[in-house]
Amino acid sequence: MNIFETLVLIKGAGDLATERVFLTRSGFGELNLAGWQLRDQNNNVFTFPQLQLYEGGAVNVWSTSGSPTVVDLYWGLQSPVWSQGETVTLLDAQGEERATYIVP
């Protein structure tokens, strides 16, 4: 079941300063993303902290470092992680695939 209206909109792929994953949710109620993961084909993994995502809510996962807010999370990488043609996978806290996206 894909609970996201748009799993990922990768913006700035290949440029650490602007590279981010943008998740939006279309499901009902609130969803606790704690322990969910974003993975690439090279097994780079971002694990979500405690975060409630509401219907119509959105969050950016920036590849670079920064101070997290309710709409911006930071992976803390030293180099970009996303490239054209790469598959992004969203896994829930039990490790089940919830959605995928191929970077254009």
Tab-separated table of N, CA, C and O in Angstrom, residues 10-47:
chain	number	residue	atom	x	y	z
A	10	ILE	N	12.893	14.202	-5.793
A	10	ILE	CA	14.296	14.498	-5.529
A	10	ILE	C	14.587	15.845	-6.167
A	10	ILE	O	14.350	16.043	-7.349
A	11	LYS	N	15.073	16.750	-5.365
A	11	LYS	CA	15.447	18.067	-5.867
A	11	LYS	C	16.942	18.239	-5.674
A	11	LYS	O	17.482	17.862	-4.639
A	12	GLY	N	17.601	18.781	-6.673
A	12	GLY	CA	19.023	19.076	-6.568
A	12	GLY	C	19.932	17.861	-6.585
A	12	GLY	O	21.029	17.916	-6.050
A	13	ALA	N	19.500	16.765	-7.196
A	13	ALA	CA	20.310	15.534	-7.216
A	13	ALA	C	21.726	15.837	-7.701
A	13	ALA	O	21.925	16.499	-8.714
A	14	GLY	N	22.712	15.378	-6.935
A	14	GLY	CA	24.110	15.567	-7.300
A	14	GLY	C	24.752	16.821	-6.740
A	14	GLY	O	25.955	17.017	-6.870
A	15	ASP	N	23.958	17.699	-6.105
A	15	ASP	CA	24.490	18.934	-5.520
A	15	ASP	C	24.192	18.931	-4.022
A	15	ASP	O	23.043	19.128	-3.614
A	16	LEU	N	25.196	18.679	-3.211
A	16	LEU	CA	25.006	18.512	-1.769
A	16	LEU	C	24.252	19.677	-1.132
A	16	LEU	O	23.428	19.469	-0.248
A	17	ALA	N	24.499	20.890	-1.584
A	17	ALA	CA	23.872	22.064	-0.967
A	17	ALA	C	22.366	22.113	-1.185
A	17	ALA	O	21.639	22.670	-0.354
A	18	THR	N	21.866	21.548	-2.275
A	18	THR	CA	20.439	21.637	-2.586
A	18	THR	C	19.734	20.283	-2.643
A	18	THR	O	18.512	20.234	-2.744
A	19	GLU	N	20.487	19.199	-2.566
A	19	GLU	CA	19.910	17.861	-2.710
A	19	GLU	C	19.016	17.515	-1.521
A	19	GLU	O	19.420	17.644	-0.369
A	20	ARG	N	17.785	17.082	-1.856
A	20	ARG	CA	16.859	16.673	-0.816
A	20	ARG	C	15.788	15.750	-1.363
A	20	ARG	O	15.502	15.742	-2.550
A	21	VAL	N	15.224	14.972	-0.468
A	21	VAL	CA	14.081	14.120	-0.761
A	21	VAL	C	12.874	14.828	-0.171
A	21	VAL	O	12.896	15.254	0.979
A	22	PHE	N	11.817	14.953	-0.962
A	22	PHE	CA	10.595	15.612	-0.513
A	22	PHE	C	9.484	14.577	-0.467
A	22	PHE	O	9.154	13.973	-1.486
A	23	LEU	N	8.955	14.306	0.727
A	23	LEU	CA	7.875	13.342	0.907
A	23	LEU	C	6.580	14.076	1.212
A	23	LEU	O	6.569	14.984	2.036
A	24	THR	N	5.500	13.656	0.562
A	24	THR	CA	4.186	14.168	0.905
A	24	THR	C	3.277	12.986	1.205
A	24	THR	O	3.475	11.894	0.681
A	25	ARG	N	2.287	13.215	2.031
A	25	ARG	CA	1.396	12.142	2.454
A	25	ARG	C	-0.045	12.461	2.103
A	25	ARG	O	-0.515	13.567	2.331
A	26	SER	N	-0.741	11.461	1.573
A	26	SER	CA	-2.156	11.641	1.265
A	26	SER	C	-3.055	10.771	2.134
A	26	SER	O	-4.259	10.879	2.061
A	27	GLY	N	-2.470	9.911	2.974
A	27	GLY	CA	-3.264	9.025	3.830
A	27	GLY	C	-3.997	9.798	4.911
A	27	GLY	O	-3.714	10.954	5.190
A	28	PHE	N	-4.957	9.131	5.551
A	28	PHE	CA	-5.764	9.756	6.603
A	28	PHE	C	-5.066	9.696	7.952
A	28	PHE	O	-4.266	8.798	8.210
A	29	GLY	N	-5.386	10.646	8.812
A	29	GLY	CA	-4.858	10.647	10.173
A	29	GLY	C	-3.381	10.966	10.213
A	29	GLY	O	-2.816	11.530	9.284
A	30	GLU	N	-2.753	10.581	11.318
A	30	GLU	CA	-1.329	10.839	11.466
A	30	GLU	C	-0.543	9.544	11.320
A	30	GLU	O	-1.050	8.461	11.586
A	31	LEU	N	0.692	9.689	10.868
A	31	LEU	CA	1.579	8.549	10.660
A	31	LEU	C	2.882	8.817	11.388
A	31	LEU	O	3.523	9.852	11.172
A	32	ASN	N	3.277	7.909	12.276
A	32	ASN	CA	4.534	8.036	12.994
A	32	ASN	C	5.643	7.445	12.124
A	32	ASN	O	5.638	6.248	11.857
A	33	LEU	N	6.582	8.277	11.672
A	33	LEU	CA	7.669	7.827	10.804
A	33	LEU	C	8.895	7.340	11.579
A	33	LEU	O	9.885	6.950	10.962
A	34	ALA	N	8.850	7.311	12.890
A	34	ALA	CA	10.008	6.869	13.683
A	34	ALA	C	10.441	5.476	13.242
A	34	ALA	O	9.643	4.549	13.192
A	35	GLY	N	11.715	5.353	12.877
A	35	GLY	CA	12.274	4.065	12.463
A	35	GLY	C	12.092	3.743	10.993
A	35	GLY	O	12.652	2.763	10.503
A	36	TRP	N	11.319	4.535	10.254
A	36	TRP	CA	11.203	4.341	8.804
A	36	TRP	C	12.536	4.698	8.168
A	36	TRP	O	13.340	5.424	8.746
A	37	GLN	N	12.790	4.177	6.969
A	37	GLN	CA	14.067	4.423	6.311
A	37	GLN	C	13.907	4.786	4.836
A	37	GLN	O	13.006	4.288	4.168
A	38	LEU	N	14.815	5.636	4.383
A	38	LEU	CA	15.032	5.880	2.955
A	38	LEU	C	16.313	5.150	2.597
A	38	LEU	O	17.311	5.275	3.320
A	39	ARG	N	16.307	4.397	1.500
A	39	ARG	CA	17.505	3.657	1.056
A	39	ARG	C	17.740	3.904	-0.414
A	39	ARG	O	16.810	4.043	-1.187
A	40	ASP	N	19.030	3.872	-0.781
A	40	ASP	CA	19.379	3.897	-2.197
A	40	ASP	C	19.934	2.532	-2.584
A	40	ASP	O	20.006	1.621	-1.760
A	41	GLN	N	20.322	2.383	-3.828
A	41	GLN	CA	20.814	1.104	-4.336
A	41	GLN	C	22.175	0.719	-3.770
A	41	GLN	O	22.598	-0.420	-3.883
A	42	ASN	N	22.890	1.680	-3.176
A	42	ASN	CA	24.210	1.420	-2.598
A	42	ASN	C	24.133	1.196	-1.091
A	42	ASN	O	25.137	1.267	-0.401
A	43	ASN	N	22.924	0.972	-0.596
A	43	ASN	CA	22.667	0.749	0.833
A	43	ASN	C	22.986	1.947	1.720
A	43	ASN	O	23.287	1.770	2.905
A	44	ASN	N	22.945	3.156	1.155
A	44	ASN	CA	22.970	4.345	1.999
A	44	ASN	C	21.590	4.433	2.629
A	44	ASN	O	20.573	4.276	1.948
A	45	VAL	N	21.546	4.660	3.939
A	45	VAL	CA	20.278	4.614	4.667
A	45	VAL	C	20.101	5.857	5.528
A	45	VAL	O	20.998	6.234	6.277
A	46	PHE	N	18.930	6.476	5.414
A	46	PHE	CA	18.515	7.530	6.336
A	46	PHE	C	17.382	6.952	7.169
A	46	PHE	O	16.395	6.457	6.623
A	47	THR	N	17.514	7.010	8.501
A	47	THR	CA	16.470	6.524	9.394
A	47	THR	C	15.761	7.722	10.019
A	47	THR	O	16.403	8.608	10.592
